[in-house]
C-alpha positions in Angstrom: -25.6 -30.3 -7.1 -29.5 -29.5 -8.0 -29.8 -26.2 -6.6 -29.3 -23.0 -8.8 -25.9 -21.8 -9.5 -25.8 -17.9 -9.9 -22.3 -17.9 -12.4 -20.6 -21.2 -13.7 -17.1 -20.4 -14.7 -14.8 -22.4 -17.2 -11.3 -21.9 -17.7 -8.6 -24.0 -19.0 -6.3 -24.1 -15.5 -7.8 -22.8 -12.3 -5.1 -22.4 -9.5 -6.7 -24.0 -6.5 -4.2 -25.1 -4.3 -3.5 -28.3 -6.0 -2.3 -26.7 -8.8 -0.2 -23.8 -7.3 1.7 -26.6 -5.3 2.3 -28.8 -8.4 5.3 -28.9 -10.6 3.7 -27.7 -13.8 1.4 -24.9 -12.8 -1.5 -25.9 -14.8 -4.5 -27.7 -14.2 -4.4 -31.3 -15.5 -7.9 -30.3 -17.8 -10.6 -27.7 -18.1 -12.1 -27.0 -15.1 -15.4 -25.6 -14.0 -16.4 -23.1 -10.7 -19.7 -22.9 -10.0 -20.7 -20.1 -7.6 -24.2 -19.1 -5.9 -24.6 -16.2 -3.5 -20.7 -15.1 -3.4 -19.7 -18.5 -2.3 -17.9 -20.8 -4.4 -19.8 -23.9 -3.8 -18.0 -26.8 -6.1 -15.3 -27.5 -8.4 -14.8 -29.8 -11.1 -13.6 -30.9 -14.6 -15.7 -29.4 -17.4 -16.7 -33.0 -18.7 -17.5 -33.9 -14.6 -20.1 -30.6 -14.6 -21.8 -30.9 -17.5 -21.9 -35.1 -16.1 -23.4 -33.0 -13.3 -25.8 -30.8 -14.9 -24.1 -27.8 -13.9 -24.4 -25.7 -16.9 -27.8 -26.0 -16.9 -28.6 -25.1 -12.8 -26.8 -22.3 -13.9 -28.0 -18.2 -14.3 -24.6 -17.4 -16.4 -22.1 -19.7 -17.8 -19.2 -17.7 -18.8 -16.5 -19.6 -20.4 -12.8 -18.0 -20.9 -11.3 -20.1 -23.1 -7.6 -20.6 -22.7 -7.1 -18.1 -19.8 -6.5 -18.8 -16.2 -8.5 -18.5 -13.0 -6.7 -17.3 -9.7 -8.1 -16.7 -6.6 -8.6 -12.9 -6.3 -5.7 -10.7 -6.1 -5.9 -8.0 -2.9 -3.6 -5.3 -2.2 -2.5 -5.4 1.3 -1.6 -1.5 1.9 -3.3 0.9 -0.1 -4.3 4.5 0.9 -7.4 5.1 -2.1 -9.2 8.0 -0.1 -5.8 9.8 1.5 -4.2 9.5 -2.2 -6.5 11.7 -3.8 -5.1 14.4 -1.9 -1.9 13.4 -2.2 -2.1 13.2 -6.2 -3.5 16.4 -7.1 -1.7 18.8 -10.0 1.8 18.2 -11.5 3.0 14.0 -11.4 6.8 14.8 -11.2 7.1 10.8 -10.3 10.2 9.1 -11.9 12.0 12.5 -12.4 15.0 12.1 -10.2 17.7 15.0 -12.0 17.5 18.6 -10.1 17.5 20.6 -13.4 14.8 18.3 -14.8 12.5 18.8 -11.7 12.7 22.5 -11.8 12.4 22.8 -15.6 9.1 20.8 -15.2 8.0 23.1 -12.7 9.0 26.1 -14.4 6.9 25.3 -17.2 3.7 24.2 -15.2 3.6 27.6 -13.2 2.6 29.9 -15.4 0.4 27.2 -17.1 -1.7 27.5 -14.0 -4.4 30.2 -14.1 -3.7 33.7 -12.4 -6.7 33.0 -9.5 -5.4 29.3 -9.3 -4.4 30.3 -4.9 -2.9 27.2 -4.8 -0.4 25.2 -7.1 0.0 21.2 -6.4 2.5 18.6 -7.6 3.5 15.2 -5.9 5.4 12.2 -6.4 9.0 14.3 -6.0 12.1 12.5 -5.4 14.6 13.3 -2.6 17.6 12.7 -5.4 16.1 16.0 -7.2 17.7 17.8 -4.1 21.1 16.8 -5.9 22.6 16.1 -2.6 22.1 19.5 -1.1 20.1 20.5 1.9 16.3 19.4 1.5 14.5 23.2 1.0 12.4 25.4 -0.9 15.4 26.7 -2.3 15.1 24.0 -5.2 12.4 26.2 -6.2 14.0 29.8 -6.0 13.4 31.9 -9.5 11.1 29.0 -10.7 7.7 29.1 -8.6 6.3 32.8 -9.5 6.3 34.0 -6.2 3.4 32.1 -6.0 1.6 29.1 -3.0 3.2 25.9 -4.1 2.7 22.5 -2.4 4.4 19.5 -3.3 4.2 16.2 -1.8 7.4 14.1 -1.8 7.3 10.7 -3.2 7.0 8.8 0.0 3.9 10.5 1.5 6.0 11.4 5.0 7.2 14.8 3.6 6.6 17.8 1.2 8.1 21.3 0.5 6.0 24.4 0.5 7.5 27.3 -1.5 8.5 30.6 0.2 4.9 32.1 -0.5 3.1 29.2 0.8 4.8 28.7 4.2 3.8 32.9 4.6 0.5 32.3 3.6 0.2 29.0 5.9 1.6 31.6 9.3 4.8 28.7 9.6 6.7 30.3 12.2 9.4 27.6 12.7 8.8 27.0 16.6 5.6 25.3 16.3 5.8 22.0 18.7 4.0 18.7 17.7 2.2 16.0 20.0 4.9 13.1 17.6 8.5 14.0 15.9 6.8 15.5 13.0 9.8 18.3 12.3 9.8 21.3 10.3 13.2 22.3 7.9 14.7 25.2 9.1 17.5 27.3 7.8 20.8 28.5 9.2 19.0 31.3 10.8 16.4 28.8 12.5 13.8 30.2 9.9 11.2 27.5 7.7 13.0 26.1 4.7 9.6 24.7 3.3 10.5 21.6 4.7 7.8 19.7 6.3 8.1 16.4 7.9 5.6 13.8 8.8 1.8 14.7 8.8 1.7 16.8 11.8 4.1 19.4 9.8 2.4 18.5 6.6 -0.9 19.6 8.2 0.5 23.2 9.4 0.4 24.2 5.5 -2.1 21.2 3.3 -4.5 22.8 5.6 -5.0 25.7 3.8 -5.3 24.4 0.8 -8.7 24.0 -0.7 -10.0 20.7 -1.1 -11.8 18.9 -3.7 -15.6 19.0 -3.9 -17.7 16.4 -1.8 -18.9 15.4 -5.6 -15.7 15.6 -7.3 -14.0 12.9 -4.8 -16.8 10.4 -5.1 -16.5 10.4 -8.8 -12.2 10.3 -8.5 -12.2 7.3 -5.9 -15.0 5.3 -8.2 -12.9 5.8 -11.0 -9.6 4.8 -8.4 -11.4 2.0 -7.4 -12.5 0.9 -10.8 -9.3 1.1 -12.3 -7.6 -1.3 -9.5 -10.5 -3.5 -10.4 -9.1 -3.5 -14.3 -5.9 -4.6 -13.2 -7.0 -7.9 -11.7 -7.1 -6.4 -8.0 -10.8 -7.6 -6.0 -10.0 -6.2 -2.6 -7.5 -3.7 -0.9 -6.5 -3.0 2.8 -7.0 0.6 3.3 -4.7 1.5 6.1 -6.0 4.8 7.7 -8.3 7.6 8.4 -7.2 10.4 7.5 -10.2 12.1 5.6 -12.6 13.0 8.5 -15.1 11.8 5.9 -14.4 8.7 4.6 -17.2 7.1 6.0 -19.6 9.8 4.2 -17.5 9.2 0.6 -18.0 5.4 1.0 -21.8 5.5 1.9 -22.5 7.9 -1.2 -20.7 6.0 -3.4 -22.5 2.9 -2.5 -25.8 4.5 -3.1 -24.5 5.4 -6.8 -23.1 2.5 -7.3 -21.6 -1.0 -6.2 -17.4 -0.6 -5.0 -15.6 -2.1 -8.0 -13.4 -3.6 -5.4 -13.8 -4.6 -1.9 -12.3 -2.4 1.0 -11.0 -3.3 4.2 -10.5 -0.4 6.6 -7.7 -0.1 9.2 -8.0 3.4 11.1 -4.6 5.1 12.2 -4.1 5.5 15.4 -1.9 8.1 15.7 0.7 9.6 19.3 -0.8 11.6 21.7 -4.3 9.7 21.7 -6.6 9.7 24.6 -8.9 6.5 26.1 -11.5 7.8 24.2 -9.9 7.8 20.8 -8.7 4.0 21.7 -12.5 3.6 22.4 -14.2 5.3 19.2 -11.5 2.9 17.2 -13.1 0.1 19.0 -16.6 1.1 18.2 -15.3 1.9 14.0 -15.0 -1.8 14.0 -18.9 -2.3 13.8 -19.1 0.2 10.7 -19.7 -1.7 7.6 -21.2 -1.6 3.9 -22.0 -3.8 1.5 -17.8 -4.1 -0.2 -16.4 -2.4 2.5 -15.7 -3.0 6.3 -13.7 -2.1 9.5 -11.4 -4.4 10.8 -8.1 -3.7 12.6 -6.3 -0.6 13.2 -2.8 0.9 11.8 -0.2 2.5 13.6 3.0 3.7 12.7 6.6 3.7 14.8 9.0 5.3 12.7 8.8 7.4 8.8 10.8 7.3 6.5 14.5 6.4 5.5 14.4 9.2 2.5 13.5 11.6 4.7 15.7 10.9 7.4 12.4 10.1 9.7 12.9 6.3 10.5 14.2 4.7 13.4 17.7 3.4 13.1 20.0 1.3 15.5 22.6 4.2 14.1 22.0 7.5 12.6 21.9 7.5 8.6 24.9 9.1 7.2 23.5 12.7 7.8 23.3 12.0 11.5 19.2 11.8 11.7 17.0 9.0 11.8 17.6 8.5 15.2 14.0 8.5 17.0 10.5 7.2 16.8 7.9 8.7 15.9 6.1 8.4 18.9 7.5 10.9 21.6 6.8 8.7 24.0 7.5 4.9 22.2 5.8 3.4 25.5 2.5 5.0 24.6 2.7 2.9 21.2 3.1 -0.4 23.3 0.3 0.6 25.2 -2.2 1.2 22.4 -1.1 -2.3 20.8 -1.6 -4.4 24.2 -5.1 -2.4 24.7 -6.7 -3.8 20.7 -4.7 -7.0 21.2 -6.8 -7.9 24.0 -9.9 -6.5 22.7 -9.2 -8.9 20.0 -8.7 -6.3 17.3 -5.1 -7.1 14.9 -2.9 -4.2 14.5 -0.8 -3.4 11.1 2.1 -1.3 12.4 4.3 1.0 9.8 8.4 0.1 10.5 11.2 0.8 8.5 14.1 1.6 10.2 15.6 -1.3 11.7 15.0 0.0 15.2 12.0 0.7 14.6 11.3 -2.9 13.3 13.0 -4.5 16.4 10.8 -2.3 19.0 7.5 -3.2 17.2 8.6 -7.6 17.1 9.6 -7.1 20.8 6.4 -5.5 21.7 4.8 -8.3 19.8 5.8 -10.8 21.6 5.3 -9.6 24.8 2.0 -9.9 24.2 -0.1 -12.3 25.5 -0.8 -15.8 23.5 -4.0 -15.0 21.6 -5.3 -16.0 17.8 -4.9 -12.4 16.7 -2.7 -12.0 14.4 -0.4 -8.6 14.0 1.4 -7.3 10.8 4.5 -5.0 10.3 4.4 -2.9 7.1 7.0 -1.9 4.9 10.6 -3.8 6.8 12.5 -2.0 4.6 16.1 -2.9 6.0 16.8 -6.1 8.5 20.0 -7.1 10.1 19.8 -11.1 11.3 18.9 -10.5 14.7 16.2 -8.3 13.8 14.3 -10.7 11.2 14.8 -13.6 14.3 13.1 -11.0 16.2 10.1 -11.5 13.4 10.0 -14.6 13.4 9.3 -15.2 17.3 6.9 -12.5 17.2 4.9 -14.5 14.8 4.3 -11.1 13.3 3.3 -11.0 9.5 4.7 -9.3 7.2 3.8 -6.8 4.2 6.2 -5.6 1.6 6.4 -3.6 -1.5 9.0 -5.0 -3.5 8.2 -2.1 -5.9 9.8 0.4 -3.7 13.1 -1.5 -3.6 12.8 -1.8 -7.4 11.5 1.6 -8.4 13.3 3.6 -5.5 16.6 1.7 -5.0 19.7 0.9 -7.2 22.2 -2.1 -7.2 25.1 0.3 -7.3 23.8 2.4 -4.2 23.9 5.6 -5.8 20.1 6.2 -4.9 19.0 8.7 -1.7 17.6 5.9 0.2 20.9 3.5 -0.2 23.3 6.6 0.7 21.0 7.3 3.4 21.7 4.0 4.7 24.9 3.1 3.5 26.5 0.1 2.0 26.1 -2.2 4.9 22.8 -1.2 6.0 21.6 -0.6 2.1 22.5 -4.7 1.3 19.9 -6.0 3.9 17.2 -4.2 1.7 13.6 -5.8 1.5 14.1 -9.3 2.4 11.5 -11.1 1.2 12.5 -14.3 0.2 14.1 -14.5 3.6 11.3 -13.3 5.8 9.3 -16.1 3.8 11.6 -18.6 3.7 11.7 -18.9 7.7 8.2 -19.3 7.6 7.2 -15.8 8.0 3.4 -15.0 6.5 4.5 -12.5 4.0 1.9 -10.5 1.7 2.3 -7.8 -0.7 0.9 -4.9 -2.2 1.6 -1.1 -3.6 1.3 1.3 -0.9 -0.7 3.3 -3.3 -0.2 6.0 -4.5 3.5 5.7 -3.5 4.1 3.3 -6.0 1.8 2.5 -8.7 -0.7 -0.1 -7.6 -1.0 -2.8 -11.0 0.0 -5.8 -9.2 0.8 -7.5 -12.4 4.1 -5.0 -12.1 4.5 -5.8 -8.5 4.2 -9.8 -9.3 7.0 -9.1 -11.7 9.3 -6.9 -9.2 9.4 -9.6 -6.4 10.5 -12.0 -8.8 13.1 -10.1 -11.0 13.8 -7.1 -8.1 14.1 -4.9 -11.0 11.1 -3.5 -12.9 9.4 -5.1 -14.9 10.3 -4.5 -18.6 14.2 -2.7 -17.8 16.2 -5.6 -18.9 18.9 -3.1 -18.6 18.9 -2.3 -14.9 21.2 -4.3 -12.6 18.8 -6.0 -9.8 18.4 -5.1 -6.1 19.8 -8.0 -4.0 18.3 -10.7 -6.5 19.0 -13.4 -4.0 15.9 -12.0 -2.2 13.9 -12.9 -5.5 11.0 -14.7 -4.3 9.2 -17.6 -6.7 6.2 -17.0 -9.1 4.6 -19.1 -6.7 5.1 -16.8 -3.8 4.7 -13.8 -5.1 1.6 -14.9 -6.3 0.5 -16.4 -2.7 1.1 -12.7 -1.4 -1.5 -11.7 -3.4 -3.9 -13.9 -2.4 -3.6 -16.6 0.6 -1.1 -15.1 2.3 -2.3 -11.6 2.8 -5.8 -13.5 3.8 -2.9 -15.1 6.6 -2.1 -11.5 7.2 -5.1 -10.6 8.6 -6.1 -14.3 10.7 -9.1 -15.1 8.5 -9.8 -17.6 5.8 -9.5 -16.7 2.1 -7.6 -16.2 -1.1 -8.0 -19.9 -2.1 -9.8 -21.4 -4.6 -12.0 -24.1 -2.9 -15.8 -24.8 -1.7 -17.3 -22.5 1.0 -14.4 -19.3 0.3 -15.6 -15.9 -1.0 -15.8 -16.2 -5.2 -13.2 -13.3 -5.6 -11.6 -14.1 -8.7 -9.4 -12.6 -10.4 -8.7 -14.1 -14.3 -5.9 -13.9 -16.2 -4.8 -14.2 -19.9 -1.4 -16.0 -19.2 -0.6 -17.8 -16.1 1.3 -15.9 -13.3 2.7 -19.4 -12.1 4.4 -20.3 -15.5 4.3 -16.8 -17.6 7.8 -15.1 -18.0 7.6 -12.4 -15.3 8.2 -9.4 -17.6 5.3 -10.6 -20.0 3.1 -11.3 -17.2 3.6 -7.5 -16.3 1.8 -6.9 -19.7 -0.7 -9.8 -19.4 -4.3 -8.6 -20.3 -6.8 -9.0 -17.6 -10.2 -10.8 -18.7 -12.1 -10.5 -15.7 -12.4 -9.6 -12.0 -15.2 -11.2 -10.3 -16.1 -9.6 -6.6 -18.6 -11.8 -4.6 -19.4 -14.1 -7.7 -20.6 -10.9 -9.7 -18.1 -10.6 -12.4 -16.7 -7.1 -14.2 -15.6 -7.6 -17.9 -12.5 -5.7 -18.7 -13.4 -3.9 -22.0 -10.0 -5.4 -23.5 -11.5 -8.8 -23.1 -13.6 -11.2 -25.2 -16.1 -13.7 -22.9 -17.8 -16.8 -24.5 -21.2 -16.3 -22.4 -22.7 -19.7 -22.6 
């Protein structure tokens, strides 16, 4: 090699496919990268690239010592622009006791100043309910009289206080174009309840939103701090800002994305031929790290909420429909991108729900584009056979089983379920032991999105540093290996295109590590420093880390 190389990188293992399919998990010596124009464009031993001259061709030589190299870690389902909404005011996330929810809450209120309209929390867990009726009632002598808005953990719900559903005109008879719901009372009056987005919408849309400014600023920061945890890319898997587009322009004119995006519009029931068509023409958008590709639908909600789509109703009697009014209109809108060569990324849960999306799968007609299902949170036999004929990929979270679920069932979404349906929770390890493409990622901000925590999760299906709790189904563990594949050439699988390897001619998204994900004990990996993230062969130093610039 005699032409230039923009960034020569040296670590002591590199995980190129060689390595991740050896025994040891280690590179046999030191090996070198050398990158020019994004591309990685050779690979060798440190003593064959200085042989080579390599280090001399070279603009930056940057040398990290005893760390290792993996091909860049991207999160498959992430919602960066959406979850700034969703994570405004008070983080109630991990509190699960009713007493401790409203004592949080009571002692935020008056915190918040007197012209403050609104009041906002998120991240609330069904269990604070305590087994009750889901209803503003949780909040009764605690919320001031005042507009409160909190958005439950999972995203597909939140509860409006008394003075906000008032303040919103919530009648309790409004009628939706999907089985977005509203909680009503025993008198048929709103309960603050609201279900799915189209109910979410009747009240969030009175509340103020952030300055233009203010959101640029919060989703570089977003953005910058998924870089700082080793992540180089993320699937973004809607549209629900109307102007996303405008936050990701300005943002690029202030600045370089600290991470790639890859955009995957929602299409959402009730759409017309021209909304099929404008997602058609969002696939030409594009800007320097981020792009359109795909779109993202969604069949069913979610099992907490009592909004998926089950074979059998939940043990309250509900989860009993999809989410489209119509579920033929969802086949439709899948067979009209398939053959306009667009992939589709479709949100299932419910074990229905998951069965209806495979089937319309593989009615489709034999193409190269390659569909995903999202979430598969519980799978009878038949259903995951039902996958695997679709040739449908598949992305998890194995941090929602772990941080949402319990062994002993005494969670909301495992009593929702019951015992029977609750044991055939998130099976990864046999979804990818049939040969199943399966990726991973967060679902941010439902879960937190460091994937050195999610690595750990689908290996020990518990979280990572709680020795002490019992794990979910750990026969559905998967390997270091492939939970570090669904980070990086499986989710590239995922989508049908190349990538996520370390090898000549692929992107130079790196991600490098201080310990090895292959051979590093899962819960120390969780608290592995990251040294760099390098996006298009520019790299980012992590202020934690030390570089030996050569």
């Amino acid at each position: 090699m005699t032409d230039t190389i923009d960034l020569l990188l040296i670590a002591d293992t590199v995980l190129t496919p060689e390595v991740i399919a050896s025994a040891s998990g280690r590179s046999p010596e030191r090996t070198a990268i050398a990158v020019r124009d994004g591309i990685i464009v050779g690979i060798a031993s440190e003593a064959g690239a200085h042989a080579a001259g390599w280090p001399a061709a070279a603009a930056e030589v940057l040398d990290v010592g005893d760390a290792t190299v993996s091909a860049g870690f991207v999160d498959a389902h992430i919602h960066p622009i959406m979850g700034l909404q969703l994570t405004r005011g008070l983080d109630l996330s991990g509190i699960t006791e009713r007493e401790a929810v409203r004592s949080t809450i009571a002692a935020y209120v008056p915190e918040r100043p007197a012209d403050e309209d609104w009041i906002l929390a998120w991240g609330l867990d069904p269990a604070a309910f305590g087994g009750r009726e889901f209803g503003n009632d949780l909040l009764t002598g605690i919320d001031g009289g005042r507009k409160l808005f909190i958005t439950l953990f999972d995203g597909h719900s939140a509860l409006a206080s008394a003075a906000a559903i008032e303040a919103a005109g919530v009648r309790g008879d409004e009628v939706f174009s999907d089985a977005s719901a509203l909680g009503l009372d025993a008198d048929g009056r709103p309960n603050g309840m609201l279900y799915e987005f189209s109910a979410q919408d009747l009240v969030l849309s009175h509340v103020p939103e952030l300055t233009f400014d203010d959101r640029v600023q919060q989703l570089a920061d977003l953005l910058g701090g998924m870089a700082a945890t080793g992540i180089v890319a993320g699937q973004m898997l809607d549209l629900m800002a109307a102007d996303s587009f405008d936050l990701l322009e300005e943002l690029e004119r202030r600045q370089d994305l600290p991470i790639r995006l890859r955009i995957s519009p929602s299409v959402f029931p009730g759409f017309t031929r021209e909304d099929l068509e404008r997602h058609l023409r969002f696939q030409e958008l594009a800007g320097r790290r981020w792009y359109v590709r795909g779109v993202k639908l969604m069949i069913d909600g979610t099992i907490d909420n009592g909004t998926a789509w089950l074979f059998e109703p939940d043990t309250k009697g509900e989860s009993t429909q999809s989410i489209w009014l119509d579920p033929a209109e969802y086949r439709e809108a899948v067979r009209f991108f398939h053959e306009h060569g667009i992939p589709t990324t479709t949100h299932a849960i419910g074990d229905k729900g998951i069965a209806f999306v495979a089937e319309t799968l593989s009615a489709l007609p034999a193409s190269d584009v390659q569909h995903r299902i999202e979430h598969i949170e519980t799978l009878p036999d038949e259903v995951l056979d039902e996958i695997i004929a679709s040739g449908a990929a598949a992305s998890m979270q194995p941090t929602h089983c772990t941080l949402y679920t319990r062994a002993d069932h005494t969670d909301n979404w495992s009593q929702r379920l019951g015992d029977e349906r609750a044991d055939r929770a998130w099976r990864t390890r046999d979804l990818r032991d049939r040969g199943a493409i399966l990726t991973l990622g967060s679902d941010w901000p439902i879960a937190p999105y460091d994937p050195r925590g999610v690595v750990a999760a689908a290996q020990l299906r518990r979280p990572a540093g709680r020795e002490e709790v019992e794990p979910v189904r750990p026969d559905q563990s998967l390997s270091a290996r492939a939970a570090v594949e669904g980070y990086t050439s499986e989710y590239w699988r995922s989508v049908g295109e190349p990538g996520g390897r370390i090898e000549p001619g692929l992107p130079a998204d790196l991600t490098v590590w201080a310990l090895n994900p292959l051979t590093t004990d899962p819960d120390a990996f969780a608290e592995s420093p990251v040294i760099l993230t390098v996006v298009g062969g520019r790299p980012s130093v992590s202020p934690a880390s030390t570089v030996d610039a050569g």
